[in-house]
Coordinates of C-alpha atoms (C1' of nucleotides) in Angstrom, one line a residue:
Chain A
M5 CA 82.7 19.0 -39.0
S6 CA 83.6 16.3 -36.6
V7 CA 84.6 17.0 -33.1
R8 CA 88.2 16.3 -32.3
T9 CA 89.8 17.0 -28.9
R10 CA 93.2 16.1 -27.5
V11 CA 95.2 15.9 -24.3
A12 CA 98.8 16.8 -24.7
P13 CA 100.9 15.8 -21.7
S14 CA 104.6 16.6 -21.4
P15 CA 106.7 13.6 -20.5
T16 CA 108.8 15.5 -17.9
G17 CA 107.7 13.9 -14.7
D18 CA 105.3 11.5 -13.0
P19 CA 101.9 11.1 -14.5
H20 CA 99.8 13.8 -12.9
L21 CA 96.2 14.0 -11.6
G22 CA 95.7 17.1 -13.6
T23 CA 96.5 15.3 -16.8
A24 CA 93.8 12.7 -16.0
Y25 CA 91.4 15.5 -15.2
V26 CA 91.9 17.4 -18.4
A27 CA 92.0 14.1 -20.4
L28 CA 88.7 13.1 -18.8
F29 CA 86.9 16.2 -19.9
N30 CA 88.3 16.1 -23.4
F31 CA 87.4 12.5 -23.7
A32 CA 83.9 12.9 -22.4
F33 CA 83.3 15.9 -24.7
A34 CA 84.6 14.0 -27.8
R35 CA 82.7 10.8 -27.1
Q36 CA 79.5 12.7 -26.3
R37 CA 79.7 14.3 -29.7
E38 CA 80.8 11.1 -31.4
G39 CA 84.1 12.6 -32.3
Q40 CA 87.7 11.6 -31.8
F41 CA 90.0 12.0 -28.9
V42 CA 93.7 12.3 -29.6
L43 CA 96.7 11.8 -27.4
R44 CA 99.8 13.9 -28.3
I45 CA 103.1 13.9 -26.5
E46 CA 104.6 17.4 -26.1
D47 CA 108.2 16.5 -25.7
T48 CA 109.8 19.7 -26.9
D49 CA 111.7 20.3 -23.7
R50 CA 114.8 18.3 -24.6
A51 CA 116.4 18.7 -21.3
R52 CA 113.5 17.3 -19.3
S53 CA 111.6 14.9 -21.5
T54 CA 112.3 11.2 -21.1
A55 CA 111.0 8.1 -22.8
M56 CA 110.4 6.6 -19.3
A57 CA 108.1 9.4 -18.4
E58 CA 106.2 9.0 -21.6
T59 CA 105.7 5.3 -21.0
A60 CA 104.6 6.0 -17.5
I61 CA 102.0 8.6 -18.7
L62 CA 100.5 6.3 -21.3
D63 CA 100.4 3.5 -18.8
A64 CA 98.8 5.6 -16.1
L65 CA 96.2 7.1 -18.5
R66 CA 95.4 3.6 -19.7
W67 CA 94.9 2.6 -16.1
T68 CA 92.3 5.3 -15.6
G69 CA 90.2 3.6 -18.3
L70 CA 90.4 6.5 -20.8
D71 CA 91.4 5.5 -24.3
W72 CA 92.3 7.5 -27.3
D73 CA 91.6 7.1 -31.0
E74 CA 94.9 8.4 -32.1
G75 CA 98.2 8.6 -30.4
P76 CA 101.9 7.7 -30.4
D77 CA 101.1 4.1 -29.4
V78 CA 98.1 3.5 -31.6
G79 CA 98.9 5.7 -34.6
G80 CA 96.4 7.5 -36.7
A81 CA 96.0 9.6 -39.8
H82 CA 97.5 12.8 -38.4
G83 CA 100.7 11.5 -36.9
P84 CA 103.4 11.5 -35.8
Y85 CA 101.9 12.2 -32.4
R86 CA 105.2 12.9 -30.7
Q87 CA 106.3 16.5 -31.2
S88 CA 110.0 15.6 -31.3
E89 CA 109.2 13.7 -34.5
R90 CA 107.6 16.7 -36.1
L91 CA 110.5 19.1 -36.1
D92 CA 110.4 19.6 -39.9
V93 CA 106.8 20.7 -39.6
Y94 CA 107.6 23.3 -37.1
R95 CA 110.7 24.5 -39.0
E96 CA 108.6 25.0 -42.1
H97 CA 106.0 27.0 -40.3
A98 CA 108.6 29.1 -38.5
E99 CA 110.1 29.9 -41.9
Q100 CA 106.7 31.0 -43.1
L101 CA 106.3 33.3 -40.1
L102 CA 109.8 34.7 -40.7
G103 CA 109.0 35.3 -44.3
S104 CA 105.9 37.3 -43.6
G105 CA 107.5 39.3 -40.8
A106 CA 105.2 37.7 -38.2
A107 CA 108.3 36.5 -36.5
F108 CA 111.9 37.6 -36.3
R109 CA 115.3 36.2 -35.4
C110 CA 116.7 37.3 -32.0
F111 CA 120.4 37.1 -31.1
C112 CA 120.2 38.5 -27.6
T113 CA 122.2 36.9 -24.9
K114 CA 120.8 35.4 -21.8
E115 CA 122.6 38.1 -19.8
R116 CA 121.0 40.9 -21.8
L117 CA 117.6 39.4 -21.4
D118 CA 118.0 38.9 -17.7
D119 CA 119.1 42.5 -17.4
V120 CA 116.1 43.8 -19.3
R121 CA 113.8 41.7 -17.2
R122 CA 115.3 43.0 -14.0
Q123 CA 114.9 46.6 -15.0
Q124 CA 111.3 46.0 -16.0
Q125 CA 110.6 44.3 -12.8
A126 CA 112.2 47.2 -10.8
R127 CA 109.8 49.6 -12.7
G128 CA 106.9 47.4 -11.8
E129 CA 106.1 46.4 -15.4
T130 CA 105.1 43.1 -16.8
T131 CA 108.3 41.6 -18.2
R132 CA 108.4 41.5 -21.9
Y133 CA 111.1 41.3 -24.7
D134 CA 112.1 44.9 -25.5
G135 CA 112.3 44.5 -29.2
H136 CA 116.0 44.8 -29.5
C137 CA 116.4 42.6 -32.5
L138 CA 113.0 43.5 -34.0
D139 CA 114.4 46.1 -36.4
M140 CA 117.4 44.1 -37.6
D141 CA 117.5 43.7 -41.3
P142 CA 116.0 40.2 -42.0
D143 CA 118.6 39.4 -44.6
E144 CA 121.4 40.3 -42.2
A145 CA 119.7 38.2 -39.5
A146 CA 119.4 35.3 -42.0
D147 CA 123.0 35.6 -42.8
R148 CA 124.1 35.5 -39.2
A149 CA 121.9 32.5 -38.7
D150 CA 123.4 30.8 -41.7
R151 CA 126.8 31.4 -40.3
G152 CA 125.7 29.4 -37.3
E153 CA 125.3 32.1 -34.8
A154 CA 123.1 31.1 -31.9
H155 CA 119.6 32.6 -32.0
V156 CA 116.0 32.1 -31.4
V157 CA 112.9 33.0 -33.4
R158 CA 110.4 35.2 -31.7
L159 CA 106.8 36.2 -32.3
N160 CA 106.3 39.7 -33.4
V161 CA 103.7 41.0 -31.1
P162 CA 102.2 44.5 -31.4
G163 CA 103.0 46.8 -28.5
T164 CA 99.7 48.6 -28.3
G165 CA 96.0 47.8 -28.5
V166 CA 94.0 45.0 -27.0
C167 CA 93.6 41.4 -28.0
R168 CA 90.1 40.0 -27.9
V169 CA 89.8 36.3 -27.4
E170 CA 86.9 34.0 -26.7
D171 CA 86.6 31.4 -24.0
G172 CA 83.7 29.1 -24.2
L173 CA 83.0 29.3 -20.5
R174 CA 83.8 32.9 -19.8
G175 CA 82.9 34.7 -22.9
E176 CA 85.0 37.4 -24.3
I177 CA 88.3 38.2 -22.7
E178 CA 90.4 41.3 -23.4
I179 CA 94.1 41.4 -22.8
P180 CA 96.3 44.3 -23.7
W181 CA 99.0 43.4 -26.3
A182 CA 101.5 45.2 -24.1
Q183 CA 101.0 42.3 -21.6
T184 CA 102.0 39.7 -24.2
D185 CA 105.6 38.8 -24.5
M186 CA 107.3 38.5 -27.9
Q187 CA 107.4 34.8 -27.1
V188 CA 110.2 32.6 -28.3
L189 CA 108.8 30.2 -30.9
V190 CA 111.9 28.3 -31.8
K191 CA 114.7 27.7 -29.3
S192 CA 118.3 27.9 -30.1
D193 CA 118.5 24.1 -30.2
G194 CA 116.0 24.3 -33.1
F195 CA 113.1 22.8 -31.1
P196 CA 109.9 24.7 -31.1
T197 CA 108.4 26.0 -27.8
Y198 CA 105.0 24.9 -26.6
H199 CA 103.3 28.0 -28.2
L200 CA 104.4 27.3 -31.7
A201 CA 104.0 23.5 -31.5
V202 CA 100.6 23.6 -29.9
V203 CA 99.1 25.9 -32.5
V204 CA 100.6 24.1 -35.5
D205 CA 99.7 20.7 -34.2
D206 CA 96.2 21.6 -33.1
H207 CA 95.5 23.0 -36.6
L208 CA 97.2 20.2 -38.5
M209 CA 95.6 17.5 -36.4
G210 CA 92.2 19.0 -37.0
I211 CA 91.5 19.7 -33.3
S212 CA 88.1 21.4 -33.1
H213 CA 87.8 22.1 -29.4
V214 CA 90.6 22.8 -27.0
L215 CA 89.8 22.0 -23.3
R216 CA 92.8 22.8 -21.2
G217 CA 93.8 24.2 -17.8
E218 CA 93.0 27.8 -16.8
E219 CA 96.7 28.6 -16.5
W220 CA 96.7 29.0 -20.3
I221 CA 94.3 31.9 -20.5
S222 CA 97.1 34.5 -20.4
S223 CA 98.7 32.8 -23.4
M224 CA 95.7 33.1 -25.5
P225 CA 96.8 36.3 -27.3
K226 CA 100.0 34.6 -28.5
H227 CA 98.0 31.7 -29.8
R228 CA 95.3 34.0 -31.3
L229 CA 98.1 35.9 -33.1
L230 CA 99.6 32.7 -34.5
Y231 CA 96.3 31.5 -35.8
D232 CA 95.8 34.9 -37.5
R233 CA 99.2 35.0 -39.0
F234 CA 98.9 31.5 -40.4
G235 CA 95.4 32.4 -41.6
W236 CA 93.8 29.6 -39.7
Q237 CA 90.6 29.4 -37.8
M238 CA 91.1 29.1 -34.1
P239 CA 89.5 26.2 -32.4
V240 CA 87.0 26.9 -29.6
H241 CA 88.8 27.1 -26.3
Y242 CA 87.4 26.1 -23.0
H243 CA 89.6 26.7 -20.0
L244 CA 88.9 24.3 -17.2
P245 CA 89.4 25.4 -13.6
L246 CA 92.6 24.5 -11.8
L247 CA 92.4 21.7 -9.2
R248 CA 93.3 23.2 -5.8
N249 CA 95.0 22.4 -2.5
P250 CA 92.9 22.8 0.6
D251 CA 94.5 26.3 0.9
H252 CA 93.1 27.1 -2.6
S253 CA 96.5 27.3 -4.3
K254 CA 97.1 25.3 -7.4
L255 CA 97.3 21.6 -6.6
S256 CA 100.9 20.7 -6.0
K257 CA 102.8 17.7 -5.0
R258 CA 104.5 19.4 -2.2
R259 CA 101.2 19.6 -0.4
N260 CA 99.2 16.7 -1.7
P261 CA 99.7 13.5 -3.7
T262 CA 99.3 14.5 -7.3
G263 CA 100.8 11.4 -9.0
L264 CA 98.4 8.9 -10.5
D265 CA 100.7 6.1 -9.3
Y266 CA 99.8 7.1 -5.7
Y267 CA 96.1 6.6 -6.3
R268 CA 96.7 3.4 -8.1
S269 CA 98.9 1.9 -5.5
T270 CA 96.8 3.1 -2.6
G271 CA 93.9 1.2 -4.0
Y272 CA 91.6 3.7 -5.5
L273 CA 89.5 2.3 -8.3
P274 CA 90.2 4.2 -11.5
E275 CA 86.4 4.6 -12.2
A276 CA 86.0 6.1 -8.7
L277 CA 88.9 8.5 -9.3
L278 CA 87.4 9.6 -12.7
N279 CA 84.0 9.9 -11.1
Y280 CA 85.4 12.1 -8.4
L281 CA 87.4 14.2 -10.9
A282 CA 84.3 14.6 -13.0
L283 CA 82.6 16.3 -10.0
M284 CA 85.4 18.8 -9.9
G285 CA 83.7 21.6 -11.8
W286 CA 81.0 19.5 -13.5
S287 CA 77.7 18.1 -12.3
M288 CA 75.0 15.8 -13.7
P289 CA 71.8 17.6 -14.7
D290 CA 70.0 15.4 -12.2
E291 CA 72.6 16.0 -9.5
R292 CA 73.5 12.3 -9.3
E293 CA 77.0 12.0 -7.9
V294 CA 78.0 8.4 -8.3
F295 CA 78.1 7.4 -11.9
S296 CA 80.1 5.5 -14.5
L297 CA 82.2 6.9 -17.3
T298 CA 79.6 5.8 -19.8
E299 CA 76.9 7.6 -17.9
M300 CA 79.1 10.7 -17.9
I301 CA 79.6 10.6 -21.6
E302 CA 75.8 10.3 -22.2
A303 CA 75.1 13.4 -20.0
F304 CA 78.2 15.4 -20.6
D305 CA 77.7 19.1 -21.4
I306 CA 80.6 21.5 -21.4
E307 CA 78.2 24.3 -20.6
R308 CA 77.7 22.7 -17.2
V309 CA 81.3 23.2 -16.2
S310 CA 81.7 25.8 -13.5
T311 CA 84.6 28.2 -13.3
G312 CA 85.5 28.3 -9.7
G313 CA 88.6 26.4 -8.6
P314 CA 87.6 23.2 -6.9
V315 CA 89.5 22.0 -3.8
F316 CA 90.5 18.4 -4.1
D317 CA 88.9 16.8 -1.0
F318 CA 90.4 13.5 0.0
A319 CA 87.5 12.7 2.4
K320 CA 85.0 12.8 -0.4
L321 CA 87.3 10.8 -2.8
D322 CA 87.4 8.1 -0.1
W323 CA 83.7 8.1 0.2
M324 CA 83.4 7.9 -3.6
N325 CA 85.8 5.0 -3.8
G326 CA 83.8 3.2 -1.1
Q327 CA 80.7 3.7 -3.2
H328 CA 82.3 2.1 -6.2
I329 CA 83.8 -0.8 -4.3
R330 CA 80.5 -1.7 -2.6
R331 CA 78.8 -1.8 -6.0
L332 CA 81.1 -4.5 -7.2
S333 CA 79.9 -8.1 -7.2
P334 CA 81.9 -10.4 -4.9
D335 CA 83.5 -11.9 -8.0
E336 CA 84.4 -8.5 -9.4
F337 CA 85.7 -7.5 -5.9
M338 CA 88.1 -10.4 -5.8
D339 CA 89.3 -9.7 -9.3
R340 CA 89.9 -6.1 -8.4
V341 CA 91.9 -7.0 -5.3
G342 CA 94.0 -9.2 -7.6
V343 CA 94.6 -6.5 -10.2
W344 CA 95.5 -4.1 -7.5
A345 CA 98.4 -5.9 -5.8
L346 CA 97.8 -9.6 -5.1
N347 CA 99.1 -10.9 -8.3
R348 CA 102.5 -12.5 -9.3
E349 CA 103.8 -9.5 -11.1
A350 CA 103.1 -7.1 -8.2
L351 CA 104.3 -9.4 -5.5
A352 CA 107.5 -10.4 -7.3
P353 CA 109.6 -7.5 -6.0
L354 CA 108.6 -8.5 -2.5
V355 CA 109.8 -12.1 -2.7
P356 CA 113.5 -11.5 -2.3
L357 CA 112.8 -9.4 0.7
V358 CA 110.4 -11.7 2.4
Q359 CA 111.1 -15.3 1.7
Q360 CA 114.3 -15.5 3.7
R361 CA 112.5 -14.0 6.7
T362 CA 109.6 -16.4 6.6
E363 CA 109.1 -19.5 8.6
R364 CA 105.3 -19.8 8.2
L365 CA 103.5 -18.4 5.3
S366 CA 101.3 -16.5 7.7
D367 CA 104.4 -14.4 8.6
L368 CA 104.0 -12.8 5.3
V369 CA 101.1 -10.6 6.1
S370 CA 102.6 -8.9 9.1
Q371 CA 105.9 -8.3 7.3
V372 CA 104.4 -6.5 4.4
D373 CA 101.3 -4.9 6.0
Y374 CA 102.9 -1.4 5.7
L375 CA 103.9 -2.0 2.1
L376 CA 100.5 -3.1 0.8
G377 CA 98.5 -1.1 3.2
D378 CA 98.8 2.2 5.1
R379 CA 101.6 2.8 7.6
R380 CA 100.3 3.4 11.1
P381 CA 99.9 7.0 12.3
L382 CA 102.9 8.5 14.0
S383 CA 103.5 10.7 16.9
M384 CA 106.4 12.8 18.3
E385 CA 107.6 9.9 20.5
D386 CA 108.2 7.7 17.6
F387 CA 111.2 9.8 16.7
N388 CA 113.0 9.6 20.0
H389 CA 116.6 8.9 19.2
K390 CA 119.7 8.8 21.3
R391 CA 121.7 11.2 19.0
L392 CA 119.0 13.0 17.1
E393 CA 116.8 15.8 18.3
P394 CA 113.3 16.3 16.8
A395 CA 114.8 19.3 14.9
D396 CA 117.4 17.0 13.4
C397 CA 114.7 14.6 12.3
K398 CA 112.8 17.3 10.7
R399 CA 115.8 18.5 8.8
I400 CA 116.6 14.9 7.6
L401 CA 113.0 14.4 6.5
D402 CA 112.7 17.7 4.8
H403 CA 116.0 17.4 3.0
A404 CA 115.2 13.8 2.0
I405 CA 112.0 14.9 0.4
R406 CA 113.8 17.6 -1.6
R407 CA 116.5 15.2 -2.6
L408 CA 114.0 12.5 -3.7
D409 CA 112.0 15.0 -5.7
D410 CA 115.0 15.6 -7.9
L411 CA 115.6 11.9 -8.5
Q412 CA 115.0 10.7 -12.0
D413 CA 115.2 7.0 -11.3
W414 CA 113.5 5.4 -8.4
S415 CA 115.4 2.2 -8.1
R416 CA 116.8 0.9 -4.8
D417 CA 120.4 1.6 -5.7
T418 CA 119.7 5.1 -6.8
L419 CA 117.7 5.8 -3.7
H420 CA 120.5 4.5 -1.6
D421 CA 123.3 6.4 -3.3
S422 CA 121.3 9.6 -3.4
L423 CA 120.4 9.5 0.3
R424 CA 123.9 8.4 1.3
A425 CA 125.3 11.5 -0.5
L426 CA 122.8 13.6 1.4
A427 CA 123.8 12.1 4.7
E428 CA 127.4 12.9 3.9
V429 CA 126.9 16.5 3.0
M430 CA 124.7 16.9 6.1
D431 CA 127.5 15.4 8.1
I432 CA 125.3 12.8 9.8
G433 CA 126.3 9.1 10.1
M434 CA 124.3 6.9 7.8
R435 CA 123.0 4.8 10.7
D436 CA 121.5 7.8 12.4
F437 CA 120.4 9.5 9.2
I438 CA 118.4 6.4 8.3
A439 CA 116.5 6.2 11.6
P440 CA 113.8 8.8 11.1
L441 CA 113.3 7.7 7.5
F442 CA 112.8 4.2 8.7
I443 CA 110.0 5.3 11.1
A444 CA 108.5 7.6 8.5
V445 CA 108.3 5.0 5.8
S446 CA 107.5 1.9 7.8
G447 CA 106.2 3.1 11.1
R448 CA 108.3 0.5 12.8
A449 CA 111.6 0.1 14.6
V450 CA 112.2 -3.2 12.7
S451 CA 111.2 -3.6 9.1
L452 CA 112.3 -4.7 5.7
P453 CA 115.3 -2.9 4.2
L454 CA 114.5 0.8 3.8
F455 CA 115.5 1.4 0.2
D456 CA 113.8 -1.7 -1.0
A457 CA 110.6 -0.6 0.8
M458 CA 110.9 2.9 -0.7
S459 CA 111.4 1.5 -4.1
Y460 CA 108.4 -0.8 -3.8
L461 CA 106.2 1.9 -2.4
G462 CA 106.9 4.4 -5.2
R463 CA 107.4 8.1 -5.1
G464 CA 103.9 9.2 -4.3
R465 CA 103.5 7.0 -1.2
V466 CA 107.0 7.7 0.1
R467 CA 106.5 11.4 -0.3
A468 CA 103.2 11.3 1.5
R469 CA 104.7 9.3 4.3
L470 CA 107.6 11.6 4.8
R471 CA 105.3 14.6 4.8
S472 CA 103.0 13.0 7.3
A473 CA 106.0 12.2 9.5
L474 CA 107.0 15.8 9.3
E475 CA 103.5 16.7 10.5
A476 CA 103.8 14.2 13.4
L477 CA 106.9 16.1 14.4
G478 CA 104.8 19.2 14.8
G479 CA 104.7 20.3 11.2
V480 CA 106.7 22.9 9.4
S481 CA 105.7 26.6 9.5
K482 CA 106.2 28.9 6.5
K483 CA 109.2 30.5 8.2
E484 CA 110.7 27.1 9.0
A485 CA 110.2 25.9 5.5
K486 CA 112.1 28.9 4.1
R487 CA 114.9 28.2 6.5
L488 CA 115.0 24.5 5.6
E489 CA 115.1 25.3 2.0
R490 CA 117.9 27.7 2.4
G491 CA 119.8 25.2 4.5
Y492 CA 119.3 22.5 1.9
R493 CA 120.5 24.8 -0.9
E494 CA 123.6 25.7 1.0
L495 CA 124.6 22.1 1.4
W496 CA 125.6 21.5 -2.2
Chain B
rG24 C1' 104.2 45.0 -9.1
rU25 C1' 101.5 44.5 -14.1
rC26 C1' 97.6 41.9 -16.6
rC27 C1' 93.9 38.2 -16.6
rC28 C1' 90.4 34.8 -14.3
rC29 C1' 87.2 33.6 -10.2
rU30 C1' 83.7 34.3 -5.7
rU31 C1' 76.4 30.0 -3.0
rC32 C1' 77.2 25.9 3.6
rG33 C1' 84.3 24.0 6.1
rU34 C1' 84.6 21.2 1.0
rC35 C1' 82.2 19.7 -4.1
rU36 C1' 78.0 21.8 -6.1
rA37 C1' 72.2 22.8 -7.8
rG38 C1' 70.3 27.5 -9.0
rA39 C1' 70.2 30.5 -16.2
rG40 C1' 64.9 37.5 -12.4
rG41 C1' 59.7 35.5 -9.1
rC42 C1' 59.3 28.0 -8.2
rC43 C1' 64.5 30.0 -2.6
rU44 C1' 61.6 29.5 4.1
rA45 C1' 68.4 28.8 -1.1
rG46 C1' 68.3 22.1 -2.7
rG47 C1' 71.8 17.8 -2.9
rA48 C1' 76.6 15.4 -1.6
rC49 C1' 81.1 14.9 1.5
rU50 C1' 82.8 16.0 6.5
rC51 C1' 81.0 16.7 11.6
rC52 C1' 77.2 15.9 15.5
rG53 C1' 72.8 13.1 17.1
rG54 C1' 69.5 8.7 16.6
rG55 C1' 68.0 3.8 14.5
rU56 C1' 69.2 -1.3 12.3
rU57 C1' 73.4 -4.6 13.6
rU58 C1' 77.0 -9.5 18.7
rU59 C1' 81.5 -5.4 17.6
rC60 C1' 83.1 -2.4 13.5
rA61 C1' 81.7 -0.9 8.8
rU62 C1' 77.6 -0.6 5.6
rC63 C1' 72.6 1.1 5.5
rC64 C1' 68.5 4.4 7.2
rC65 C1' 66.6 8.9 9.8
rG66 C1' 67.6 13.7 11.8
rG67 C1' 70.7 18.1 12.8
rC68 C1' 74.5 22.2 12.3
rA69 C1' 76.1 25.1 8.2
rA70 C1' 76.3 29.5 2.6
rC71 C1' 74.3 33.6 -1.7
rA72 C1' 81.9 38.1 0.1
rG73 C1' 80.6 43.7 0.9
rG74 C1' 78.5 48.1 -1.2
rG75 C1' 75.9 50.5 -5.0
rG76 C1' 72.7 50.4 -9.1
rU77 C1' 68.8 48.1 -13.0
rU78 C1' 63.8 46.0 -12.0
rC79 C1' 57.3 45.7 -9.4
rG80 C1' 60.9 41.8 -7.9
rA81 C1' 67.5 39.9 -7.5
rC82 C1' 71.6 34.2 -5.6
rU83 C1' 70.6 35.2 -10.6
rC84 C1' 71.9 41.4 -14.9
rC85 C1' 75.5 45.9 -14.5
rC86 C1' 79.3 48.7 -11.7
rC87 C1' 82.8 49.4 -7.7
rU88 C1' 85.4 47.4 -3.5
rA89 C1' 87.4 43.3 -1.0
rG90 C1' 89.3 38.4 -1.1
rG91 C1' 91.2 34.2 -3.7
rG92 C1' 93.8 32.2 -7.9
rG93 C1' 96.7 32.2 -12.4
rA94 C1' 100.3 34.2 -15.9
rC95 C1' 104.5 37.2 -16.5
rG96 C1' 110.9 31.3 -18.9
rC97 C1' 115.0 29.4 -25.1
rC98 C1' 109.0 24.8 -19.0
rA99 C1' 104.8 22.9 -20.5

RNA sequence: GUCCCCUUCGUCUAGAGGCCUAGGACUCCGGGUUUUCAUCCCGGCAACAGGGGUUCGACUCCCCUAGGGGACGCCA
C-alpha cells in the first residue's frame, strides 16, 4: 500500500509556522517513502473561514518550497480537497452513524449545556455532555429534525472503560472513555465538525499515516471510535511535539512572531526556515545540522522524532539563515535579494509614498530603511511626549495590538478606521494617540505615513515592533497584562 | 480541577544496558586570521529533575514523586 500523508490547515487566520512545521514532516515522510502528500483545506468553521486566508496559506506554503501532489489548487483523484465542498459526503456518513446508533440527535440549548458544564466544573469533573438526548426515541428525534427544529448530531461515547489507542512515537496510550465528550459531529448549520470531517476524509482520501500536532492526542478516542463505527482501519498516527515559546508554553503570536509572512518579509530564506524547523524534534543520523530539503527527504526517519517540546530559538534560526545565505553563489545571492523585496512588484506600494518626497534617487534608501530593514532599537526616552505619560503609551500600544489582532483586512484604510475608533473610545486625540505608534513602527519622529507603513510592513512585523516597543517601555508584567486586558474589554 | 503527554548543558539535540571522563550545534566568554566589522579557525563555561527498584553494570528498563506542557467548544 502506498504511503499517503496530508496537511490540513484551517483558513481562519494568517499562515502559521506550525502549519509549515507539520507540513514539512508530512512532506518528508511521504517523499521518503515515495508516496503522496495531500493538501486539504479544513474550512468547516463557517464563521471564521475566508477565501483570503486560504489563498494566503497556499501562497505561504508554496513559498516554503513544499509542494503537494493533490490539493484544491492542483486537483487529484480524491477531491474535492476543500471540506466545504464535501458536505454531502459528511451528511451521508452522519446518517450512517445515526442509523446504527453510533450517533444521536441532540436538541439541547446552549443555555442548558453551559449550565451542565458549569456544574461539572464546580464538581471538579472533566466537562462532558450529560447524555440528556441520548435516550430519546430516534424516530421522534428524526421527526423533530424534519420539522426543522435546530439540533446537532453527537457521537455516542461509552461512559465507562478505557480506550486504547496507538501513537507511533509514544506507543500505547490509554484514556478512560469517561474523559471523552459526546462530541458534536454535525453542527446545527449542517456543517461537520473537525472530528467527523477529519476521519471521513482521511479514510476516503486514503491517508495511510497521520502526522499532526500533539494537541490532538486527547481527541484520539473520538477518532478511534469513529473508525470503529464505520468499520474502517485507522491510519497510523504520529503526534509531533508542539513548538514552544521560550517559557515553554505552546508557541503563540502574542509572545513570538508565528506568521510565515513575518519570516518571509524579514528576509529568512525558506530553505533555512525549513532546515531549522526540521531540527525541531528531528535530527540527522550523522548529526549534520545544515542541510537541504532533498537531503532531509533522503535521510528522513519518523522514528528519529523526539517527543519533548522544542523551544523555538531565534538566535539559532538567525545563525541557520546565515549559513544558507553564505552558501549561495554571488549570482544566487543577487537573485534572492531581488525575490525578497527589490523587485517591481514588491516596491510598487512604496512608490506613491516615496516619489513625491524624493529629490535625489539616493534619498530613497534612508526613507525606506525601516520598511525594508529592521527598525532601530528603542528606549524609554523615545516615548517622551508632552501630553502622554509612559503608562499612556503602554496602554495605547497594548490596545492597538489587541485591536489589530482582531482585524480581518490589513489595508491602510481599515487600519486607519480601526485605530481611529480605538482612539475615540480611549478618549485620546488622534494626534497624540498616533505618536507612540509612530515611534514603535518607524523608530523615528519623522517618517512616511503611519498607516501606509503598517500596511506595507504586514501584521507580523507590525505586531513584533509594537511588542518590542512595549518592552522598551519597561515591559508588561502578568498583573499589568490582566489589567490592560480588562481595561480594553471595558472600552467597547 | 479531571485526563493525557513530556523530562540529557540556558536553547536544539546525540545517546536504543557496558563504547559516557555524557558527544555535537546555537548562545555566551576567551584567543587567532583580517585595515574595521562580519565570516572563518581554535579554546572554554555548561546537562542525564529527584527517589526507589531490576541488573554484575544504568542516561538508557520499571515504579513513585516533582516539574513542564496539552486537552477538556456547535474552533481547528
